[in-house]
Amino acid sequence: MRSARSARCSPSSAGPARAGSARPARIGTALAAVLALAAGAGCGDGGGDGGQGARPHGGESSTPVSSSRSTDGASSAGPSASSASASRTGSPPPAPSLPASLTRQRPDWSPCPAPNAAQGSDTDAPSPLPGGTRWECAKIKVPLDYSKPKGRTIGIETIRAKKRKGGAKRIGSLLFNFGGPGGSGVGSLPSFAKDYEKLRSRYDLVSFDPRGVGRSEGVRCLSGKQMDAYFAADGTPDTSAEEKRLFARQEAFAKGCQKRSGDLLPHLTTENTARDMDLMRQVLGDRKLHYFGISYGTELGGVYAHLYPQKVGRAVFDAVVDPTASPERGSLSQTSGFQLALDNFLKTCTAQSNCPVGEDPAEGRRRITDLLTDLDAEPMPTDSGRKLTESLAEGGISQALYSKETWQLLAQGLDEALTDGNGSTLLLLADALNGRNQDGSYSTLQSALTAISCADTRQHFTARDIKSMLPDFTHASPVFGPMSAWGLVQCHGWPVQGSGSSTDVRATGSAPILLVGTTGDPATPYGGTRRMKERLGEGVGVELTHRGEGHGAYDSRNKCVRSKVDGYLLRGHVPRDGTSCT
């Protein structure tokens, strides 16, 4: 469902992507705060350089492009085989029988520490909520391999804020996934506490670091300096020598993941995370899973609903991923989505007298494309001493498009680059996208994103495949197309053969699931909402349209969206299917 340059979303994506490196003095505190907000509310974990990171996607399904299958990796073990069979038959795989030592465990809840480097260490320990409620953290044990439920376990880091005292009757726990894959829910949830405070009137607010993320056995692949070079490298090869270097970088990245996290890699599938969520439901003492999934979290929620349709409680999917999209169609759709968002930015910017890219959108597109071409030939200096490359600049522009609140920062970054020859702001944005901490270390955001993406697919792409698709990608977006197409090599050289199963979200018998799509969403284009509804099955998906900009609707603070979502989660009022909010 996702590719290297176009994976499923976060952060919100989603998971929080925090700004890294020393912040240039020219960026004011207010703008830095806006960036931090957008990094949490947007996908933020999308991708770094063209062949290496990943951004979320939606997209239309189509027959997959001919591709080469990896022959250098061992087959994934355990649940992967059963899930592939289940997807072909249309019925969910049987739920594993788990020992009481897991289903009846009692988490040791204690005050949460500050996020560590794996989660994104640029924030302090979460502050108490209104009324003095403190955040609590605990590990919940889950099987590494669900085909061996009595075997090795791993710890899933979990965070909660208990329901406010008094008021309406408690419904249960509301579990959040902010996207990615790869975003730290433990780091994200406190950042959005104000947005969800109303929901705490009837729920304990709960989130977690999924397996392979943050403090839940977070995947590590390269050192901080190696990650810097990885994201800065050329993602749009123009010669055969550059192509070879791109594929060699992917092989080196894969070998680093195998060396540091090899025993985990076969088990980092979305299906296994969905099973983890059901075990969490039991440990938290809930009869049903009440769930709020954003971006990739909607795909994860759909897989959960397929596996456990009778256990779905009140569920909201915001910024809905298209579950029917193959990697290349999803990537192409997302490329079009980012171009749409850029065009909307340019319409607003060029209507003003001081727009740094000219007086009309066409001129703006040309100037941005020319800037990227120039950076491909010669990187630009920044205040940090690092260089802004084409790949980093494209990632920085993408990051700013996740939220309308960061359009001002994008305009500032383009102005600096085009007028002063300074790439500091665009680099700041790129660091946020890539999960770079201020001390030069990286969170597990991008490493986990790749590991989870490659665990879920067997489809690998050759240079020949990419070249055959380049015209379509470039037509969809001259700015983002080439980088997105070459990003499909993400799983080249991956040491584990992926599950190869489709994303089956059929959920016959499930309670209603509220699907919230935004018409101007760059990362999970609006069309994915309808296709998720169709795949969930008749009577399950309820569509709510937000006619606006940005990735995700609830955190855009649109009053209409908030009212409909809160009405469902707090009072069980299902909106009329097809309701629209402007």
C-alpha positions as a Python dict, from the first residue, in 0.01 Angstrom:
ca = {
    (1, 'M'): (0, 0, 0),
    (2, 'R'): (290, 240, 20),
    (3, 'S'): (620, 301, -142),
    (4, 'A'): (947, 458, -56),
    (5, 'R'): (866, 803, -169),
    (6, 'S'): (504, 757, -100),
    (7, 'A'): (407, 557, 197),
    (8, 'R'): (108, 570, 418),
    (9, 'C'): (78, 857, 642),
    (10, 'S'): (161, 988, 940),
    (11, 'P'): (240, 1224, 1098),
    (12, 'S'): (-9, 1333, 1150),
    (13, 'S'): (200, 1159, 1019),
    (14, 'A'): (44, 1162, 1190),
    (15, 'G'): (332, 1042, 1445),
    (16, 'P'): (512, 1353, 1537),
    (17, 'A'): (797, 1458, 1313),
    (18, 'R'): (995, 1709, 1509),
    (19, 'A'): (1217, 1977, 1366),
    (20, 'G'): (1584, 1892, 1389),
    (21, 'S'): (1923, 2065, 1376),
    (22, 'A'): (1990, 2404, 1520),
    (23, 'R'): (1699, 2627, 1429),
    (24, 'P'): (1818, 2923, 1219),
    (25, 'A'): (1783, 3256, 1395),
    (26, 'R'): (1572, 3392, 1111),
    (27, 'I'): (1289, 3156, 1204),
    (28, 'G'): (1081, 3315, 1474),
    (29, 'T'): (946, 3133, 1777),
    (30, 'A'): (590, 3161, 1651),
    (31, 'L'): (676, 2996, 1320),
    (32, 'A'): (873, 2723, 1495),
    (33, 'A'): (566, 2652, 1708),
    (34, 'V'): (347, 2633, 1397),
    (35, 'L'): (592, 2387, 1244),
    (36, 'A'): (583, 2171, 1555),
    (37, 'L'): (203, 2166, 1541),
    (38, 'A'): (198, 2078, 1173),
    (39, 'A'): (458, 1809, 1222),
    (40, 'G'): (224, 1636, 1459),
    (41, 'A'): (-94, 1711, 1269),
    (42, 'G'): (35, 1630, 927),
    (43, 'C'): (204, 1321, 798),
    (44, 'G'): (535, 1455, 897),
    (45, 'D'): (690, 1115, 855),
    (46, 'G'): (659, 1108, 492),
    (47, 'G'): (989, 1074, 332),
    (48, 'G'): (1321, 1225, 309),
    (49, 'D'): (1503, 1186, -12),
    (50, 'G'): (1368, 1034, -321),
    (51, 'G'): (1485, 679, -290),
    (52, 'Q'): (1491, 658, 79),
    (53, 'G'): (1219, 799, 296),
    (54, 'A'): (850, 760, 256),
    (55, 'R'): (537, 960, 247),
    (56, 'P'): (185, 836, 293),
    (57, 'H'): (-49, 781, 9),
    (58, 'G'): (-392, 715, -112),
    (59, 'G'): (-466, 625, -469),
    (60, 'E'): (-661, 424, -721),
    (61, 'S'): (-610, 56, -771),
    (62, 'S'): (-471, -83, -1091),
    (63, 'T'): (-285, -383, -1219),
    (64, 'P'): (61, -368, -1063),
    (65, 'V'): (354, -281, -1286),
    (66, 'S'): (579, -573, -1364),
    (67, 'S'): (844, -585, -1095),
    (68, 'S'): (1125, -802, -971),
    (69, 'R'): (1077, -999, -653),
    (70, 'S'): (1357, -1002, -401),
    (71, 'T'): (1543, -1331, -396),
    (72, 'D'): (1798, -1253, -127),
    (73, 'G'): (1568, -1263, 176),
    (74, 'A'): (1413, -1530, 388),
    (75, 'S'): (1039, -1573, 384),
    (76, 'S'): (842, -1402, 656),
    (77, 'A'): (733, -1638, 930),
    (78, 'G'): (420, -1690, 1132),
    (79, 'P'): (107, -1485, 1073),
    (80, 'S'): (219, -1354, 736),
    (81, 'A'): (144, -1678, 560),
    (82, 'S'): (-199, -1710, 716),
    (83, 'S'): (-285, -1351, 635),
    (84, 'A'): (-200, -1398, 268),
    (85, 'S'): (-430, -1698, 256),
    (86, 'A'): (-704, -1510, 437),
    (87, 'S'): (-688, -1222, 190),
    (88, 'R'): (-741, -1462, -97),
    (89, 'T'): (-1035, -1640, 63),
    (90, 'G'): (-1201, -1322, 188),
    (91, 'S'): (-1245, -1445, 546),
    (92, 'P'): (-1030, -1315, 830),
    (93, 'P'): (-761, -1546, 968),
    (94, 'P'): (-853, -1713, 1297),
    (95, 'A'): (-767, -1516, 1608),
    (96, 'P'): (-474, -1674, 1790),
    (97, 'S'): (-541, -1828, 2128),
    (98, 'L'): (-335, -1627, 2373),
    (99, 'P'): (-223, -1743, 2718),
    (100, 'A'): (-374, -1588, 3029),
    (101, 'S'): (-30, -1451, 3116),
    (102, 'L'): (-87, -1204, 2831),
    (103, 'T'): (-461, -1145, 2834),
    (104, 'R'): (-473, -1095, 3213),
    (105, 'Q'): (-153, -895, 3258),
    (106, 'R'): (-171, -586, 3475),
    (107, 'P'): (36, -296, 3336),
    (108, 'D'): (253, -109, 3582),
    (109, 'W'): (131, 247, 3513),
    (110, 'S'): (377, 515, 3624),
    (111, 'P'): (456, 879, 3538),
    (112, 'C'): (576, 919, 3180),
    (113, 'P'): (937, 1021, 3117),
    (114, 'A'): (1042, 1266, 2849),
    (115, 'P'): (1053, 1114, 2499),
    (116, 'N'): (1384, 950, 2414),
    (117, 'A'): (1573, 985, 2087),
    (118, 'A'): (1387, 692, 1931),
    (119, 'Q'): (1055, 870, 1990),
    (120, 'G'): (1185, 1217, 1899),
    (121, 'S'): (1363, 1378, 2193),
    (122, 'D'): (1290, 1746, 2124),
    (123, 'T'): (1014, 1776, 2385),
    (124, 'D'): (994, 1746, 2763),
    (125, 'A'): (791, 1501, 2969),
    (126, 'P'): (418, 1559, 2907),
    (127, 'S'): (259, 1824, 3128),
    (128, 'P'): (-44, 1750, 3347),
    (129, 'L'): (-387, 1795, 3190),
    (130, 'P'): (-660, 2031, 3313),
    (131, 'G'): (-766, 1927, 3660),
    (132, 'G'): (-418, 1793, 3737),
    (133, 'T'): (-453, 1457, 3559),
    (134, 'R'): (-107, 1320, 3486),
    (135, 'W'): (-2, 1111, 3191),
    (136, 'E'): (81, 751, 3276),
    (137, 'C'): (297, 510, 3078),
    (138, 'A'): (336, 131, 3089),
    (139, 'K'): (458, -162, 2883),
    (140, 'I'): (208, -420, 2758),
    (141, 'K'): (358, -754, 2657),
    (142, 'V'): (259, -900, 2320),
    (143, 'P'): (385, -1205, 2127),
    (144, 'L'): (662, -1129, 1881),
    (145, 'D'): (516, -1404, 1661),
    (146, 'Y'): (143, -1470, 1691),
    (147, 'S'): (189, -1820, 1550),
    (148, 'K'): (389, -1887, 1868),
    (149, 'P'): (179, -1709, 2132),
    (150, 'K'): (369, -1869, 2419),
    (151, 'G'): (706, -1777, 2276),
    (152, 'R'): (911, -1460, 2294),
    (153, 'T'): (728, -1141, 2388),
    (154, 'I'): (806, -776, 2323),
    (155, 'G'): (690, -471, 2515),
    (156, 'I'): (453, -218, 2360),
    (157, 'E'): (499, 126, 2518),
    (158, 'T'): (159, 271, 2604),
    (159, 'I'): (40, 609, 2734),
    (160, 'R'): (-291, 710, 2888),
    (161, 'A'): (-474, 998, 3048),
    (162, 'K'): (-769, 881, 3253),
    (163, 'K'): (-1119, 1015, 3209),
    (164, 'R'): (-1202, 1341, 3383),
    (165, 'K'): (-1365, 1293, 3720),
    (166, 'G'): (-1740, 1342, 3742),
    (167, 'G'): (-1965, 1422, 3449),
    (168, 'A'): (-2098, 1166, 3204),
    (169, 'K'): (-2055, 792, 3243),
    (170, 'R'): (-1725, 647, 3123),
    (171, 'I'): (-1748, 461, 2790),
    (172, 'G'): (-1404, 302, 2797),
    (173, 'S'): (-1061, 364, 2646),
    (174, 'L'): (-1022, 555, 2318),
    (175, 'L'): (-715, 423, 2138),
    (176, 'F'): (-532, 656, 1896),
    (177, 'N'): (-296, 583, 1610),
    (178, 'F'): (-159, 899, 1446),
    (179, 'G'): (-19, 742, 1133),
    (180, 'G'): (304, 667, 961),
    (181, 'P'): (361, 384, 975),
    (182, 'G'): (634, 474, 1218),
    (183, 'G'): (492, 756, 1428),
    (184, 'S'): (522, 743, 1806),
    (185, 'G'): (176, 759, 1962),
    (186, 'V'): (335, 805, 2305),
    (187, 'G'): (502, 1120, 2177),
    (188, 'S'): (203, 1242, 1976),
    (189, 'L'): (-95, 1211, 2207),
    (190, 'P'): (17, 1468, 2468),
    (191, 'S'): (86, 1715, 2185),
    (192, 'F'): (-280, 1702, 2087),
    (193, 'A'): (-421, 1690, 2438),
    (194, 'K'): (-611, 2019, 2403),
    (195, 'D'): (-781, 1899, 2086),
    (196, 'Y'): (-907, 1583, 2255),
    (197, 'E'): (-990, 1719, 2599),
    (198, 'K'): (-1363, 1708, 2525),
    (199, 'L'): (-1335, 1339, 2445),
    (200, 'R'): (-1179, 1280, 2787),
    (201, 'S'): (-1518, 1356, 2939),
    (202, 'R'): (-1616, 994, 2863),
    (203, 'Y'): (-1295, 813, 2769),
    (204, 'D'): (-949, 735, 2895),
    (205, 'L'): (-727, 867, 2615),
    (206, 'V'): (-474, 599, 2515),
    (207, 'S'): (-204, 568, 2251),
    (208, 'F'): (104, 355, 2193),
    (209, 'D'): (429, 311, 2005),
    (210, 'P'): (349, 30, 1758),
    (211, 'R'): (589, -261, 1735),
    (212, 'G'): (914, -144, 1578),
    (213, 'V'): (856, 219, 1681),
    (214, 'G'): (1005, 432, 1958),
    (215, 'R'): (1022, 247, 2288),
    (216, 'S'): (846, -60, 2143),
    (217, 'E'): (1161, -230, 2012),
    (218, 'G'): (1221, 64, 1778),
    (219, 'V'): (1394, -26, 1452),
    (220, 'R'): (1739, 121, 1399),
    (221, 'C'): (1924, 103, 1068),
    (222, 'L'): (2192, 374, 1041),
    (223, 'S'): (2377, 622, 1262),
    (224, 'G'): (2274, 988, 1272),
    (225, 'K'): (2551, 1095, 1033),
    (226, 'Q'): (2465, 811, 798),
    (227, 'M'): (2099, 915, 804),
    (228, 'D'): (2201, 1272, 720),
    (229, 'A'): (2385, 1146, 410),
    (230, 'Y'): (2101, 908, 323),
    (231, 'F'): (1834, 1177, 315),
    (232, 'A'): (2057, 1430, 140),
    (233, 'A'): (2160, 1194, -140),
    (234, 'D'): (2042, 1226, -498),
    (235, 'G'): (1692, 1081, -532),
    (236, 'T'): (1641, 1150, -903),
    (237, 'P'): (1922, 972, -1090),
    (238, 'D'): (2002, 1108, -1436),
    (239, 'T'): (2272, 857, -1536),
    (240, 'S'): (2330, 485, -1499),
    (241, 'A'): (2603, 558, -1245),
    (242, 'E'): (2360, 760, -1031),
    (243, 'E'): (2103, 480, -1059),
    (244, 'K'): (2357, 229, -930),
    (245, 'R'): (2440, 456, -637),
    (246, 'L'): (2071, 491, -547),
    (247, 'F'): (2018, 113, -544),
    (248, 'A'): (2344, 63, -354),
    (249, 'R'): (2225, 308, -87),
    (250, 'Q'): (1904, 111, -45),
    (251, 'E'): (2100, -212, -8),
    (252, 'A'): (2323, -52, 256),
    (253, 'F'): (2018, 77, 442),
    (254, 'A'): (1859, -269, 434),
    (255, 'K'): (2179, -431, 560),
    (256, 'G'): (2190, -180, 846),
    (257, 'C'): (1835, -270, 945),
    (258, 'Q'): (1917, -640, 930),
    (259, 'K'): (2228, -593, 1144),
    (260, 'R'): (2056, -390, 1416),
    (261, 'S'): (1698, -522, 1412),
    (262, 'G'): (1698, -836, 1200),
    (263, 'D'): (1504, -1060, 1440),
    (264, 'L'): (1215, -812, 1446),
    (265, 'L'): (1179, -746, 1074),
    (266, 'P'): (960, -1046, 976),
    (267, 'H'): (706, -956, 1243),
    (268, 'L'): (648, -583, 1186),
    (269, 'T'): (335, -627, 975),
    (270, 'T'): (21, -417, 1000),
    (271, 'E'): (-175, -732, 1078),
    (272, 'N'): (43, -805, 1380),
    (273, 'T'): (-4, -448, 1505),
    (274, 'A'): (-381, -490, 1467),
    (275, 'R'): (-358, -805, 1678),
    (276, 'D'): (-154, -610, 1934),
    (277, 'M'): (-440, -359, 1953),
    (278, 'D'): (-689, -632, 2034),
    (279, 'L'): (-465, -762, 2310),
    (280, 'M'): (-439, -404, 2441),
    (281, 'R'): (-818, -385, 2436),
    (282, 'Q'): (-837, -689, 2659),
    (283, 'V'): (-565, -571, 2896),
    (284, 'L'): (-735, -230, 2926),
    (285, 'G'): (-1056, -407, 3023),
    (286, 'D'): (-1272, -300, 2727),
    (287, 'R'): (-1537, -522, 2568),
    (288, 'K'): (-1508, -326, 2240),
    (289, 'L'): (-1223, -130, 2082),
    (290, 'H'): (-1307, 240, 2056),
    (291, 'Y'): (-1061, 384, 1808),
    (292, 'F'): (-942, 705, 1643),
    (293, 'G'): (-709, 640, 1348),
    (294, 'I'): (-545, 908, 1134),
    (295, 'S'): (-380, 851, 794),
    (296, 'Y'): (-202, 512, 808),
    (297, 'G'): (-402, 466, 1128),
    (298, 'T'): (-710, 430, 907),
    (299, 'E'): (-552, 139, 723),
    (300, 'L'): (-451, -16, 1053),
    (301, 'G'): (-805, 34, 1180),
    (302, 'G'): (-948, -123, 866),
    (303, 'V'): (-730, -431, 911),
    (304, 'Y'): (-843, -451, 1274),
    (305, 'A'): (-1208, -429, 1168),
    (306, 'H'): (-1150, -711, 920),
    (307, 'L'): (-988, -933, 1183),
    (308, 'Y'): (-1229, -849, 1467),
    (309, 'P'): (-1551, -704, 1321),
    (310, 'Q'): (-1754, -795, 1630),
    (311, 'K'): (-1508, -613, 1856),
    (312, 'V'): (-1533, -273, 1682),
    (313, 'G'): (-1689, -9, 1907),
    (314, 'R'): (-1710, 358, 1811),
    (315, 'A'): (-1441, 418, 1548),
    (316, 'V'): (-1330, 721, 1347),
    (317, 'F'): (-1096, 709, 1045),
    (318, 'D'): (-960, 1057, 958),
    (319, 'A'): (-747, 1123, 644),
    (320, 'V'): (-847, 791, 494),
    (321, 'V'): (-599, 570, 310),
    (322, 'D'): (-720, 396, -7),
    (323, 'P'): (-702, 24, 81),
    (324, 'T'): (-726, -81, -285),
    (325, 'A'): (-415, 99, -412),
    (326, 'S'): (-108, -87, -532),
    (327, 'P'): (223, 79, -440),
    (328, 'E'): (271, 248, -775),
    (329, 'R'): (-89, 366, -809),
    (330, 'G'): (-91, 487, -452),
    (331, 'S'): (233, 675, -505),
    (332, 'L'): (102, 831, -827),
    (333, 'S'): (-220, 936, -656),
    (334, 'Q'): (-31, 1094, -370),
    (335, 'T'): (196, 1273, -615),
    (336, 'S'): (-114, 1430, -767),
    (337, 'G'): (-236, 1513, -416),
    (338, 'F'): (79, 1703, -328),
    (339, 'Q'): (68, 1886, -659),
    (340, 'L'): (-292, 1987, -587),
    (341, 'A'): (-188, 2116, -245),
    (342, 'L'): (105, 2305, -397),
    (343, 'D'): (-124, 2459, -661),
    (344, 'N'): (-364, 2570, -388),
    (345, 'F'): (-73, 2726, -199),
    (346, 'L'): (43, 2902, -516),
    (347, 'K'): (-303, 3042, -588),
    (348, 'T'): (-311, 3197, -242),
    (349, 'C'): (51, 3313, -249),
    (350, 'T'): (51, 3470, -597),
    (351, 'A'): (-266, 3664, -520),
    (352, 'Q'): (-52, 3867, -278),
    (353, 'S'): (198, 4133, -377),
    (354, 'N'): (495, 3982, -194),
    (355, 'C'): (479, 3619, -312),
    (356, 'P'): (840, 3498, -356),
    (357, 'V'): (766, 3276, -657),
    (358, 'G'): (601, 3529, -888),
    (359, 'E'): (265, 3664, -987),
    (360, 'D'): (79, 3356, -1108),
    (361, 'P'): (73, 2981, -1021),
    (362, 'A'): (231, 2874, -1351),
    (363, 'E'): (531, 3097, -1287),
    (364, 'G'): (549, 2965, -932),
    (365, 'R'): (560, 2604, -1049),
    (366, 'R'): (837, 2688, -1295),
    (367, 'R'): (1047, 2868, -1035),
    (368, 'I'): (1015, 2583, -785),
    (369, 'T'): (1100, 2324, -1049),
    (370, 'D'): (1401, 2531, -1157),
    (371, 'L'): (1511, 2561, -793),
    (372, 'L'): (1508, 2183, -753),
    (373, 'T'): (1700, 2141, -1078),
    (374, 'D'): (1963, 2388, -959),
    (375, 'L'): (1994, 2211, -624),
    (376, 'D'): (2045, 1879, -804),
    (377, 'A'): (2351, 2034, -964),
    (378, 'E'): (2476, 2236, -666),
    (379, 'P'): (2343, 2216, -306),
    (380, 'M'): (2268, 2538, -120),
    (381, 'P'): (2433, 2654, 206),
    (382, 'T'): (2236, 2688, 529),
    (383, 'D'): (2298, 2855, 863),
    (384, 'S'): (2366, 2515, 1023),
    (385, 'G'): (2663, 2438, 798),
    (386, 'R'): (2478, 2151, 632),
    (387, 'K'): (2378, 2178, 265),
    (388, 'L'): (2028, 2184, 122),
    (389, 'T'): (2011, 1928, -159),
    (390, 'E'): (1736, 1869, -413),
    (391, 'S'): (1603, 1575, -209),
    (392, 'L'): (1596, 1772, 115),
    (393, 'A'): (1432, 2074, -50),
    (394, 'E'): (1160, 1860, -208),
    (395, 'G'): (1098, 1698, 130),
    (396, 'G'): (1082, 2039, 301),
    (397, 'I'): (827, 2167, 50),
    (398, 'S'): (621, 1851, 100),
    (399, 'Q'): (628, 1887, 478),
    (400, 'A'): (492, 2241, 459),
    (401, 'L'): (196, 2125, 250),
    (402, 'Y'): (59, 1894, 519),
    (403, 'S'): (-112, 2187, 687),
    (404, 'K'): (-232, 2527, 570),
    (405, 'E'): (-82, 2664, 891),
    (406, 'T'): (269, 2607, 752),
    (407, 'W'): (212, 2777, 416),
    (408, 'Q'): (365, 3095, 563),
    (409, 'L'): (675, 2896, 655),
    (410, 'L'): (691, 2754, 302),
    (411, 'A'): (673, 3104, 154),
    (412, 'Q'): (953, 3213, 387),
    (413, 'G'): (1167, 2915, 293),
    (414, 'L'): (1119, 2974, -79),
    (415, 'D'): (1194, 3343, -38),
    (416, 'E'): (1520, 3269, 145),
    (417, 'A'): (1626, 3015, -114),
    (418, 'L'): (1532, 3214, -424),
    (419, 'T'): (1635, 3559, -299),
    (420, 'D'): (1923, 3497, -58),
    (421, 'G'): (2052, 3158, -169),
    (422, 'N'): (1995, 3030, 185),
    (423, 'G'): (1828, 2693, 243),
    (424, 'S'): (1787, 2706, 622),
    (425, 'T'): (1409, 2708, 647),
    (426, 'L'): (1356, 2440, 384),
    (427, 'L'): (1614, 2227, 565),
    (428, 'L'): (1429, 2277, 892),
    (429, 'L'): (1112, 2154, 724),
    (430, 'A'): (1292, 1855, 574),
    (431, 'D'): (1433, 1760, 914),
    (432, 'A'): (1083, 1763, 1056),
    (433, 'L'): (971, 1529, 781),
    (434, 'N'): (1261, 1292, 838),
    (435, 'G'): (1243, 1273, 1218),
    (436, 'R'): (1578, 1440, 1286),
    (437, 'N'): (1633, 1549, 1645),
    (438, 'Q'): (1811, 1874, 1727),
    (439, 'D'): (2120, 1687, 1848),
    (440, 'G'): (2162, 1518, 1508),
    (441, 'S'): (2016, 1184, 1611),
    (442, 'Y'): (1703, 1047, 1445),
    (443, 'S'): (1384, 899, 1578),
    (444, 'T'): (1282, 557, 1451),
    (445, 'L'): (1020, 725, 1230),
    (446, 'Q'): (1172, 656, 888),
    (447, 'S'): (1343, 328, 974),
    (448, 'A'): (1021, 187, 1115),
    (449, 'L'): (822, 321, 822),
    (450, 'T'): (1042, 131, 579),
    (451, 'A'): (1045, -184, 791),
    (452, 'I'): (666, -194, 825),
    (453, 'S'): (610, -105, 460),
    (454, 'C'): (844, -378, 340),
    (455, 'A'): (700, -633, 582),
    (456, 'D'): (359, -578, 424),
    (457, 'T'): (454, -619, 57),
    (458, 'R'): (652, -847, -171),
    (459, 'Q'): (652, -602, -458),
    (460, 'H'): (997, -470, -550),
    (461, 'F'): (1072, -236, -840),
    (462, 'T'): (1361, -228, -1085),
    (463, 'A'): (1513, 73, -1261),
    (464, 'R'): (1331, -41, -1574),
    (465, 'D'): (999, -35, -1389),
    (466, 'I'): (1062, 317, -1261),
    (467, 'K'): (1161, 452, -1602),
    (468, 'S'): (844, 314, -1756),
    (469, 'M'): (639, 504, -1498),
    (470, 'L'): (834, 830, -1497),
    (471, 'P'): (628, 1002, -1769),
    (472, 'D'): (304, 948, -1574),
    (473, 'F'): (461, 1071, -1251),
    (474, 'T'): (616, 1376, -1414),
    (475, 'H'): (286, 1458, -1582),
    (476, 'A'): (111, 1432, -1245),
    (477, 'S'): (365, 1669, -1090),
    (478, 'P'): (683, 1817, -1236),
    (479, 'V'): (779, 1913, -880),
    (480, 'F'): (715, 1587, -693),
    (481, 'G'): (680, 1327, -969),
    (482, 'P'): (1042, 1220, -1037),
    (483, 'M'): (1127, 1188, -667),
    (484, 'S'): (809, 994, -597),
    (485, 'A'): (866, 750, -882),
    (486, 'W'): (1224, 669, -783),
    (487, 'G'): (1108, 638, -422),
    (488, 'L'): (939, 312, -520),
    (489, 'V'): (1278, 138, -479),
    (490, 'Q'): (1236, 157, -99),
    (491, 'C'): (1232, -221, -46),
    (492, 'H'): (1521, -301, -279),
    (493, 'G'): (1755, -544, -106),
    (494, 'W'): (1522, -588, 192),
    (495, 'P'): (1635, -895, 390),
    (496, 'V'): (1285, -1027, 463),
    (497, 'Q'): (1026, -1133, 210),
    (498, 'G'): (708, -941, 285),
    (499, 'S'): (372, -1095, 359),
    (500, 'G'): (241, -1033, 8),
    (501, 'S'): (-116, -1003, 133),
    (502, 'S'): (-354, -738, 15),
    (503, 'T'): (-496, -489, 260),
    (504, 'D'): (-824, -663, 336),
    (505, 'V'): (-1058, -437, 529),
    (506, 'R'): (-1389, -615, 471),
    (507, 'A'): (-1567, -591, 802),
    (508, 'T'): (-1910, -751, 774),
    (509, 'G'): (-2092, -720, 1104),
    (510, 'S'): (-1887, -426, 1231),
    (511, 'A'): (-2041, -127, 1406),
    (512, 'P'): (-2052, 192, 1194),
    (513, 'I'): (-1711, 346, 1121),
    (514, 'L'): (-1703, 721, 1056),
    (515, 'L'): (-1478, 804, 757),
    (516, 'V'): (-1358, 1165, 738),
    (517, 'G'): (-1199, 1277, 410),
    (518, 'T'): (-1058, 1620, 322),
    (519, 'T'): (-1089, 1739, -38),
    (520, 'G'): (-749, 1914, -37),
    (521, 'D'): (-557, 1645, 152),
    (522, 'P'): (-215, 1601, -15),
    (523, 'A'): (-105, 1280, 153),
    (524, 'T'): (-422, 1070, 154),
    (525, 'P'): (-620, 1205, -143),
    (526, 'Y'): (-993, 1238, -100),
    (527, 'G'): (-1085, 954, -335),
    (528, 'G'): (-950, 701, -86),
    (529, 'T'): (-1238, 774, 151),
    (530, 'R'): (-1498, 639, -92),
    (531, 'R'): (-1290, 332, -172),
    (532, 'M'): (-1244, 255, 198),
    (533, 'K'): (-1620, 280, 238),
    (534, 'E'): (-1678, 39, -49),
    (535, 'R'): (-1427, -212, 83),
    (536, 'L'): (-1551, -208, 443),
    (537, 'G'): (-1883, -339, 316),
    (538, 'E'): (-2243, -231, 308),
    (539, 'G'): (-2366, -50, 616),
    (540, 'V'): (-2023, -13, 781),
    (541, 'G'): (-1856, 303, 646),
    (542, 'V'): (-2025, 641, 698),
    (543, 'E'): (-1872, 919, 487),
    (544, 'L'): (-1811, 1272, 618),
    (545, 'T'): (-1649, 1521, 378),
    (546, 'H'): (-1438, 1815, 492),
    (547, 'R'): (-1412, 2066, 207),
    (548, 'G'): (-1081, 2221, 299),
    (549, 'E'): (-702, 2195, 295),
    (550, 'G'): (-447, 1991, 483),
    (551, 'H'): (-389, 1639, 604),
    (552, 'G'): (-657, 1541, 851),
    (553, 'A'): (-981, 1717, 938),
    (554, 'Y'): (-1038, 1688, 1313),
    (555, 'D'): (-714, 1864, 1405),
    (556, 'S'): (-787, 2140, 1153),
    (557, 'R'): (-1032, 2257, 1421),
    (558, 'N'): (-1320, 2279, 1173),
    (559, 'K'): (-1624, 2325, 1400),
    (560, 'C'): (-1855, 2118, 1183),
    (561, 'V'): (-1615, 1823, 1171),
    (562, 'R'): (-1554, 1845, 1544),
    (563, 'S'): (-1928, 1848, 1614),
    (564, 'K'): (-1999, 1540, 1401),
    (565, 'V'): (-1705, 1337, 1529),
    (566, 'D'): (-1766, 1432, 1894),
    (567, 'G'): (-2136, 1355, 1857),
    (568, 'Y'): (-2055, 1003, 1740),
    (569, 'L'): (-1780, 925, 1988),
    (570, 'L'): (-1949, 1079, 2293),
    (571, 'R'): (-2318, 1018, 2226),
    (572, 'G'): (-2330, 753, 1957),
    (573, 'H'): (-2497, 986, 1704),
    (574, 'V'): (-2401, 857, 1359),
    (575, 'P'): (-2398, 1143, 1104),
    (576, 'R'): (-2600, 1107, 786),
    (577, 'D'): (-2389, 935, 523),
    (578, 'G'): (-2255, 1193, 279),
    (579, 'T'): (-2261, 1485, 522),
    (580, 'S'): (-2036, 1772, 412),
    (581, 'C'): (-1850, 2031, 622),
    (582, 'T'): (-1695, 2351, 485),
}
